[in-house]
Short mmCIF file of C-alpha atoms in Angstrom, two decimals:
data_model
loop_
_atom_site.label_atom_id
_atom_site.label_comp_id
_atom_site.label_asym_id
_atom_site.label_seq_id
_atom_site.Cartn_x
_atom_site.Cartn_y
_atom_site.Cartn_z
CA UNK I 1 -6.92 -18.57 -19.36
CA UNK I 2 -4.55 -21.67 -18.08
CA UNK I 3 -6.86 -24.77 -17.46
CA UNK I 4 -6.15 -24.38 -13.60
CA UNK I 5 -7.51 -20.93 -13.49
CA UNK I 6 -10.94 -22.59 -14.94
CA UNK I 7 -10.63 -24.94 -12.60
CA UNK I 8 -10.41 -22.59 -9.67
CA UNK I 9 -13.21 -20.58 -10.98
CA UNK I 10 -15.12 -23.77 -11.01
CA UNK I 11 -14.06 -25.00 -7.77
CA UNK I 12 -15.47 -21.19 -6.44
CA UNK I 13 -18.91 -21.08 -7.92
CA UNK I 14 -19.96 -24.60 -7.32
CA UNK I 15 -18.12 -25.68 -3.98
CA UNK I 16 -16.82 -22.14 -2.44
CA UNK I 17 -13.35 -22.93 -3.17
CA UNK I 18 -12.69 -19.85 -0.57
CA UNK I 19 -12.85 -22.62 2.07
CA UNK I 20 -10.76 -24.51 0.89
CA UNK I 21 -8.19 -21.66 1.24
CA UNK I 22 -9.50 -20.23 4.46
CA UNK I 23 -7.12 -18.38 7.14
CA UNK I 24 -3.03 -17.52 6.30
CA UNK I 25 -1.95 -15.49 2.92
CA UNK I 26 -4.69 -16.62 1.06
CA UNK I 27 -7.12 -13.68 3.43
CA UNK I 28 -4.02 -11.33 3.75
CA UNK I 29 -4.38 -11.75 7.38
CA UNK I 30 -1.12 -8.91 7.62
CA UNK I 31 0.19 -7.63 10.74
CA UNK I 32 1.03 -3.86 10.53
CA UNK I 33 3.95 -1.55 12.47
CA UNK I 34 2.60 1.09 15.21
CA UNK I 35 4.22 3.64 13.37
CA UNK I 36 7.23 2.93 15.39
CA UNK I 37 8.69 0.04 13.95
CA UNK I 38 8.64 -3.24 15.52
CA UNK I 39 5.55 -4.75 13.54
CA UNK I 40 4.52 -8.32 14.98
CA UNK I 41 4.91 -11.19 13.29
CA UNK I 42 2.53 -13.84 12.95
CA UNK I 43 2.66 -17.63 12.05
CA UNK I 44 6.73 -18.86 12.49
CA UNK I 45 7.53 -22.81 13.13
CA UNK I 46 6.28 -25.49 15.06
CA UNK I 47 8.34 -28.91 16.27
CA UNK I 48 9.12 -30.06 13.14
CA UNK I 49 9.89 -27.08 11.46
CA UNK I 50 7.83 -26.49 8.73
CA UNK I 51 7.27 -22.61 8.54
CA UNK I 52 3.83 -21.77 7.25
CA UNK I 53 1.72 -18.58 6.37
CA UNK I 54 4.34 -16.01 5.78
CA UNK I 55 2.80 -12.66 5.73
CA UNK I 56 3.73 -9.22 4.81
CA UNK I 57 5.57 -7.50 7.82
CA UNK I 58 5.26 -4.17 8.13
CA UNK I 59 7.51 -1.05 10.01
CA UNK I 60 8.70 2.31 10.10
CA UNK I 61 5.88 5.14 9.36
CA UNK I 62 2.94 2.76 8.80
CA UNK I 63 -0.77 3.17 9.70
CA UNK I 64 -1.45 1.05 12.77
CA UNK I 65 -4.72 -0.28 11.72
CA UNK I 66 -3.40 -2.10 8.63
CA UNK I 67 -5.79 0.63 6.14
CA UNK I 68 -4.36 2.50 3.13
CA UNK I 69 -2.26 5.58 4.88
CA UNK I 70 -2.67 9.27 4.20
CA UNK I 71 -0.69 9.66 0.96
CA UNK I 72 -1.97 10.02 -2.37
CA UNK I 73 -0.48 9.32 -5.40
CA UNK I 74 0.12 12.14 -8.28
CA UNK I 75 0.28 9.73 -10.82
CA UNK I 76 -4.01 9.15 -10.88
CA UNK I 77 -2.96 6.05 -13.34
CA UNK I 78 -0.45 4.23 -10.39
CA UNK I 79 -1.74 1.44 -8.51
CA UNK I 80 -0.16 -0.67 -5.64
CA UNK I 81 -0.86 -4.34 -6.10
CA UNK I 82 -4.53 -6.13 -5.81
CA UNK I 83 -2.95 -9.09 -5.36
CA UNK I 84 -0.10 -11.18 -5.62
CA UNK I 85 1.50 -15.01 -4.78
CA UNK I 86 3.63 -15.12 -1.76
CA UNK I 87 4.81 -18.30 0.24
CA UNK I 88 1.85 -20.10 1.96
CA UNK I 89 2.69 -23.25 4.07
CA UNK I 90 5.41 -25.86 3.92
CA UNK I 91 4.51 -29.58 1.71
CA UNK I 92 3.51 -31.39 5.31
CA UNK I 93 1.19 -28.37 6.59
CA UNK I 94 -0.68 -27.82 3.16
CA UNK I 95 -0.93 -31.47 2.58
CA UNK I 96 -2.88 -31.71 5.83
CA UNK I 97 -4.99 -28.49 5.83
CA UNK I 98 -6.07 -29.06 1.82
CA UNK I 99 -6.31 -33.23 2.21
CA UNK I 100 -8.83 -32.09 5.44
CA UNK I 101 -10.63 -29.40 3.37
CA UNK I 102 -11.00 -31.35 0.33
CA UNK I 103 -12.69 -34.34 2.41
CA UNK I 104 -14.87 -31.95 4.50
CA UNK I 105 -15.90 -30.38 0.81
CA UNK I 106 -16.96 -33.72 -0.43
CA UNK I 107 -19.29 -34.64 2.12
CA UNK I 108 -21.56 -31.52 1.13
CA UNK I 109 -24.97 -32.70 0.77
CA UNK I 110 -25.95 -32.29 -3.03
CA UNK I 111 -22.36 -31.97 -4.38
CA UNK I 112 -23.29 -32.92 -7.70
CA UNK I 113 -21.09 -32.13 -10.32
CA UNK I 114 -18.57 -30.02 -7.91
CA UNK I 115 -17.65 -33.46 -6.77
CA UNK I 116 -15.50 -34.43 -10.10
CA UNK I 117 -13.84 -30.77 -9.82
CA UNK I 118 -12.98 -32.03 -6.12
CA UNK I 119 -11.42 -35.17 -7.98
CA UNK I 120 -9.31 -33.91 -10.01
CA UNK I 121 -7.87 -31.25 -7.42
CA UNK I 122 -7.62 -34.01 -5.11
CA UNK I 123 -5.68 -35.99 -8.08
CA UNK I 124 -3.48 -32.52 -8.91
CA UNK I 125 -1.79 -32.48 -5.47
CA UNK I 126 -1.71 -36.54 -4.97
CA UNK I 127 -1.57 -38.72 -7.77
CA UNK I 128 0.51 -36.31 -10.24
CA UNK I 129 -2.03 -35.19 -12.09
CA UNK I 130 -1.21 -31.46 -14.17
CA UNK I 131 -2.65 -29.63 -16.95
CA UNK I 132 -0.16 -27.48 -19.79
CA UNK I 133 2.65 -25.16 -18.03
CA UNK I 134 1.01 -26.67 -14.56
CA UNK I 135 2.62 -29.96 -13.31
CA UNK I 136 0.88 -32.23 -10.49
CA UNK I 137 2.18 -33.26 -7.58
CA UNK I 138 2.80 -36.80 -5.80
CA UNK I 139 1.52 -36.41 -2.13
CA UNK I 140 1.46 -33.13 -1.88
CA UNK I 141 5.19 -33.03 -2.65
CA UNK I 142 5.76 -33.92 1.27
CA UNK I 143 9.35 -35.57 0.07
CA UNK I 144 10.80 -32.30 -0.26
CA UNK I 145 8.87 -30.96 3.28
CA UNK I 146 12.03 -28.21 4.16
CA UNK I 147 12.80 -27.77 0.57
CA UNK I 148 10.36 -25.35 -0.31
CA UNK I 149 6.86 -24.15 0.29
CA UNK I 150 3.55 -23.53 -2.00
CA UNK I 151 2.47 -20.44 -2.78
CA UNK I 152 -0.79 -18.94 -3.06
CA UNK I 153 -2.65 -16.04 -4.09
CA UNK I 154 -2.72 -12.51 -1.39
CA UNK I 155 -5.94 -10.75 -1.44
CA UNK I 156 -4.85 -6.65 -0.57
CA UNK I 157 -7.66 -6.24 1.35
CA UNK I 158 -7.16 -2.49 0.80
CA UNK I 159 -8.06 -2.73 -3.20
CA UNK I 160 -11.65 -1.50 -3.11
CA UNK I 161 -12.42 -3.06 -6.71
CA UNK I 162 -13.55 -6.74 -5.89
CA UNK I 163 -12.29 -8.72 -9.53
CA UNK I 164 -8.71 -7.44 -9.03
CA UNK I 165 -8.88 -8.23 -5.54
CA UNK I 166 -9.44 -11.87 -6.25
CA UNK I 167 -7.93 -12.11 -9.54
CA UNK I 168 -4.86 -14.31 -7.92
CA UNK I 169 -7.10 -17.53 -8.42
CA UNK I 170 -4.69 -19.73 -9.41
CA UNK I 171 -4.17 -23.26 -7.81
CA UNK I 172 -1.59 -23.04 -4.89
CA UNK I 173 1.72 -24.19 -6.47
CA UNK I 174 5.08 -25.32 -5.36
CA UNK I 175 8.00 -23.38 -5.53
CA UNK I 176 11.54 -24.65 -4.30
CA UNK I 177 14.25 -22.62 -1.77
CA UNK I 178 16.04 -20.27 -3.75
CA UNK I 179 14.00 -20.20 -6.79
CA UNK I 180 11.91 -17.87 -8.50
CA UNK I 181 7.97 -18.68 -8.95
CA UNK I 182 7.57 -20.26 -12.48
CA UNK I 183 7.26 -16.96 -15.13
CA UNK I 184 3.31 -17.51 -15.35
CA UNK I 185 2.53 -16.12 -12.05
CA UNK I 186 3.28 -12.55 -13.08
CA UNK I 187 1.87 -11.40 -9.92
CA UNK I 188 4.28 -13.53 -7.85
CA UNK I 189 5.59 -10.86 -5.12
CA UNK I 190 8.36 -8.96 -5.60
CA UNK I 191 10.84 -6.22 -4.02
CA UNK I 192 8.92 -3.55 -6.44
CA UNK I 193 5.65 -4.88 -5.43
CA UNK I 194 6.85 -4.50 -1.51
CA UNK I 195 7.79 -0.93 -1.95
CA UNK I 196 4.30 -0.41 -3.62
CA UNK I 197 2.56 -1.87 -0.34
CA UNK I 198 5.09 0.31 2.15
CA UNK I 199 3.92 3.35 -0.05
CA UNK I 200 0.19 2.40 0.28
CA UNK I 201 0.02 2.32 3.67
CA UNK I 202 2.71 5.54 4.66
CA UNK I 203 1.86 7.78 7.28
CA UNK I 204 3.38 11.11 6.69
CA UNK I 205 3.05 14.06 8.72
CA UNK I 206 0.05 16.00 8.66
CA UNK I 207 0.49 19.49 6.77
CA UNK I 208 -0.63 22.35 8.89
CA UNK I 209 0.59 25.54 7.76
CA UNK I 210 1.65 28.51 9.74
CA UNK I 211 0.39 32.09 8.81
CA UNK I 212 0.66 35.28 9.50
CA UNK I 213 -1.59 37.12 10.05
CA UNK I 214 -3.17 33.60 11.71
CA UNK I 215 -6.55 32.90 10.74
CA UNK I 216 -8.38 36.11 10.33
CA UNK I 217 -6.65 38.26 8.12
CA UNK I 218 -7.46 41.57 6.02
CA UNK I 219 -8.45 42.56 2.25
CA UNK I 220 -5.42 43.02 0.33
CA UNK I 221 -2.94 42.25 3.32
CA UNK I 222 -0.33 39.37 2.10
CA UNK I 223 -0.31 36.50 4.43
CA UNK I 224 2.61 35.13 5.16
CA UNK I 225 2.84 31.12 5.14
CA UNK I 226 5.55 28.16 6.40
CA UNK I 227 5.99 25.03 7.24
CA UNK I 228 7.74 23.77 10.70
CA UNK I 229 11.24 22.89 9.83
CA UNK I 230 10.28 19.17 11.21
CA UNK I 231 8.12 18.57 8.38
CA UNK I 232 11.00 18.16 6.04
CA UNK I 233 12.87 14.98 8.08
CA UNK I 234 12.48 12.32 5.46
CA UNK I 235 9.90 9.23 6.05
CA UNK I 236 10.07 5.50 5.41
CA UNK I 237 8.07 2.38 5.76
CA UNK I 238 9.37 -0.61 5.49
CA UNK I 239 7.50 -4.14 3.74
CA UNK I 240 9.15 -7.53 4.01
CA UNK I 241 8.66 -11.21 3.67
CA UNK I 242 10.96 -13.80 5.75
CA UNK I 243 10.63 -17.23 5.44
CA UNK I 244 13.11 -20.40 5.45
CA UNK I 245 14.66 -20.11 1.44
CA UNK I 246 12.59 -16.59 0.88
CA UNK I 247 13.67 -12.84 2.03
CA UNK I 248 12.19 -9.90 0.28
CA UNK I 249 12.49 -6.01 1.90
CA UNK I 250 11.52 -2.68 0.10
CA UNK I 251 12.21 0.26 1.83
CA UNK I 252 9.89 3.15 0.21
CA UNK I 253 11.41 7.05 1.25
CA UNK I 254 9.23 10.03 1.37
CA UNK I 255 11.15 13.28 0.92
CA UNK I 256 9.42 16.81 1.19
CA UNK I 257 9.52 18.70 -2.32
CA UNK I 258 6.92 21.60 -2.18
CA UNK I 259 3.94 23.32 -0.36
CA UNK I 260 0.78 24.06 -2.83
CA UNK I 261 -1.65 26.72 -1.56
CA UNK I 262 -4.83 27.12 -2.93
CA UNK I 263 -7.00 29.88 -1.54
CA UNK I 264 -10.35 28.57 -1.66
CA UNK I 265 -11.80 31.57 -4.00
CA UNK I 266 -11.30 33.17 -7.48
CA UNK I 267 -10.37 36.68 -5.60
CA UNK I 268 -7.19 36.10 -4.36
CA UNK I 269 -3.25 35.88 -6.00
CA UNK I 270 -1.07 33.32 -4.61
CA UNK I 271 2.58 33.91 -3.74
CA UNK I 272 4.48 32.48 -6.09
CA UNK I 273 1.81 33.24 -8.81
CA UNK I 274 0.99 29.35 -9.27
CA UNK I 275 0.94 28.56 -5.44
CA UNK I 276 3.82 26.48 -5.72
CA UNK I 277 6.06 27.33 -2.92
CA UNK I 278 9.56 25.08 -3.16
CA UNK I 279 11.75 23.99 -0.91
CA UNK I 280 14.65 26.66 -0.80
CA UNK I 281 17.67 26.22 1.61
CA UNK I 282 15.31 23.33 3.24
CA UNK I 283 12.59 25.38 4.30
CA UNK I 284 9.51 26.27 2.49
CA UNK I 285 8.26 29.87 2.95
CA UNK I 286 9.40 32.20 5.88
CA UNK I 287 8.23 32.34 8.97
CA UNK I 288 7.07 36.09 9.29
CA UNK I 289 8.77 38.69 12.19
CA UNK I 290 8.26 42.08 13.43
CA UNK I 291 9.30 45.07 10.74
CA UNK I 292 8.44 42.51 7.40
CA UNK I 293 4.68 44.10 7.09
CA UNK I 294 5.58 45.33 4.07
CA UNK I 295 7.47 42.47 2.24
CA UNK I 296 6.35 40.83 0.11
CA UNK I 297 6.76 37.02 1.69
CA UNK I 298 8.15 34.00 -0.37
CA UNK I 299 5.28 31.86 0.41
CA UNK I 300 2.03 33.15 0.80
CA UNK I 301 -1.69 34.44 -0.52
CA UNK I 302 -3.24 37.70 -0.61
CA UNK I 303 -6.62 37.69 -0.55
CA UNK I 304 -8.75 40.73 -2.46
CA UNK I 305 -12.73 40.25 -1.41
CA UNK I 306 -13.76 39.56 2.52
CA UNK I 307 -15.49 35.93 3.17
CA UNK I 308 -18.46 38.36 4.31
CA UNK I 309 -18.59 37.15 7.57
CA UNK I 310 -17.77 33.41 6.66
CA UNK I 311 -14.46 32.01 6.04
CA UNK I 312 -12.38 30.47 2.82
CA UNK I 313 -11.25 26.46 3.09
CA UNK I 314 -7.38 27.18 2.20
CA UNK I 315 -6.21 24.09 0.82
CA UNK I 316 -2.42 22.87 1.72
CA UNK I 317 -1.02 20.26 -0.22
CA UNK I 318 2.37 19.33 0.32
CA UNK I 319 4.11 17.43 -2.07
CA UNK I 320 6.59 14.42 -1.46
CA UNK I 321 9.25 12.54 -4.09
CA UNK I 322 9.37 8.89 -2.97
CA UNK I 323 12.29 6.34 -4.14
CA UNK I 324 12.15 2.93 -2.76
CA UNK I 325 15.77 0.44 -1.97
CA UNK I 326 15.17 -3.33 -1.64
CA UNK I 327 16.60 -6.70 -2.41
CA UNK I 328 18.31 -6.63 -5.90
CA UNK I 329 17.96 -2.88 -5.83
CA UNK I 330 21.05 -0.94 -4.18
CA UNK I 331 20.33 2.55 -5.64
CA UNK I 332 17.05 4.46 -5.13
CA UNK I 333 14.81 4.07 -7.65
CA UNK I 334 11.90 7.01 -8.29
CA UNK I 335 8.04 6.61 -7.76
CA UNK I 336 5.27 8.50 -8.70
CA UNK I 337 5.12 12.00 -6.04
CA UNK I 338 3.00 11.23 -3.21
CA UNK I 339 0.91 14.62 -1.64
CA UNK I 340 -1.18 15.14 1.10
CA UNK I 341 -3.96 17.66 1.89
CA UNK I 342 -5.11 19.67 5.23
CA UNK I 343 -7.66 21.88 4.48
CA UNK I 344 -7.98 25.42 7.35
CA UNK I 345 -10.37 28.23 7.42
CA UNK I 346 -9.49 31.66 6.71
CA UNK I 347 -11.59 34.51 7.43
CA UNK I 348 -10.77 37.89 5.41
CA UNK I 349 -12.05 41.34 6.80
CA UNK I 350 -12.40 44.26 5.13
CA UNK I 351 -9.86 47.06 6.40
CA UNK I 352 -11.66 49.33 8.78
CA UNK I 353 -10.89 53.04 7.56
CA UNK I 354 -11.51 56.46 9.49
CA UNK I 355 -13.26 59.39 8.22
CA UNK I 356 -12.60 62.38 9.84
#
């Protein structure tokens, strides 16, 4: 642990150091796309210049709400980010909103000894004062105001586990244009970590799955099963950060692969055998026609006992490969598979017979 983690930590139990970062990147106050494209942008420049509180833009196939989309991940051990260090506020803008938090933080009644952890974060960003690997700062580095901007830790307010949410603690720090962060901040963003958020919060096409017979179907009768052709258009969402001396973009791609059927009971035989139906001349399954009742269909379950007057949840889970493109990264570069799940009701009736 660096010594301006521990002092973070002890800034947050004894004075709510949250405060002091209150509002812009430091709450991941992001502005998602309508599924569209054209995601709003938030924060910008005001009459001197100084751009502050760059956020994560998002576009293309993106939930509107800003929540996690409808993808999963195959890969149970993948993980987007919890958090990471993006660009926060230009020297002049952080220099006034910490200089006023600081002084509103030391007139809390009882302080006590919070007030010497105040001190020496008030000495860290104005009288030069740094710890190992962590230099200080002479007011608030305002000489290079246009030259750079601090960065501070992102909260993905999407990461339900609450230590990895927060676990960017680290002391806002300065990083010039053109730069990278300094190699401690691991989590500083990145193109990968972009295509991570874009896959987090894709929206792909819900998978409902034709059959035939649609439904209500019989004992022993294969039922045919397909996918509309427009299902298998590819998908992307789009992640970026733009400020003065910073551009990131990740583009993350979502291409169909293959249609999983599982019945919803022991008694029935999936076609293919392991319910794995792949895409074949860019269709999955057939759609059935007149004069095929007795083909056996590419895609497809036969079911063997009747639901008795209830119905079987059929599960559909339709597998996509997803590559991301960004800055530094020309060539697609593979991600874990991605699925999503639409579960319909079958109902299976016995075949009436005639005794004569």
């Amino acid at each position: 642990m660096r010594v301006n983690r521990a002092v973070t930590v002890c800034l947050s139990l004894s004075l709510a150091l949250s405060g002091l970062l209150a509002g812009g990147v430091a709450h991941a106050d992001e502005d998602f796309g309508n599924g569209k494209g054209g995601a709003k942008e938030e924060g910008g420049r005001d009459k001197t210049g100084i751009y502050a509180a760059a956020q994560v833009k998002y576009s293309g196939a993106v939930t509107v709400d800003g929540s996690s989309g409808n993808v999963s991940s195959a890969d149970v051990n993948w993980d987007p980010p919890a958090c990471w260090y993006a660009p926060y506020l230009g020297a002049k803008d952080f220099k006034k909103k910490m200089s006023a938090d600081i002084k509103d933080q030391m007139q809390t009644p009882g302080l006590g000894s919070g007030g010497a952890a105040l001190g020496q974060l008030q000495r860290h960003y104005e009288d030069d004062y740094g710890w190992t690997d962590t230099p200080g700062y002479k007011d608030y580095n305002v000489e290079k105001d246009g030259e750079g901007m601090f960065w501070a830790g992102v909260e993905n307010p999407n990461e339900p586990d609450a230590l990895k949410r927060m676990s960017c603690s680290d002391l806002p720090f300065w990083v010039d244009n053109g730069e990278p962060p300094p190699p401690q901040y691991e989590e500083a963003i990145t193109p990968e970590m972009l295509a991570a958020l874009a896959y987090q919060h894709m929206e792909l096409p819900g998978t409902e799955v034709t059959l035939a017979p649609e439904a209500v179907t019989k004992v022993n009768l294969p039922t045919w099963a397909w996918l509309d052709e427009a299902v298998f258009d590819d998908v992307t969402a789009t992640a970026a950060i733009d400020v003065p001396g910073f551009n990131l973009t990740a583009t993350t791609t979502a291409t169909p692969k293959s249609l999983t059927l599982e019945p919803g009971t022991k008694d029935a035989t999936t076609i293919p055998a392991n319910g794995e139906c792949p895409i074949v001349d860019g269709k999955i399954g057939e759609p059935y026609a007149k004069g095929k009742s007795k083909e056996t269909p590419p895609c497809g379950i036969t079911y063997h006992r009747s639901s008795g007057g209830d119905s079987y949840p059929l599960k559909a889970s339709l597998t996509w490969e997803i590559t991301w493109q960004g800055t530094g990264q020309a060539a697609p570069v593979g991600m874990p598979d991605g699925t999503i799940e639409a579960v319909q009701d079958i109902t299976v009736e016995e075949v009436q017979s005639i005794n004569r």
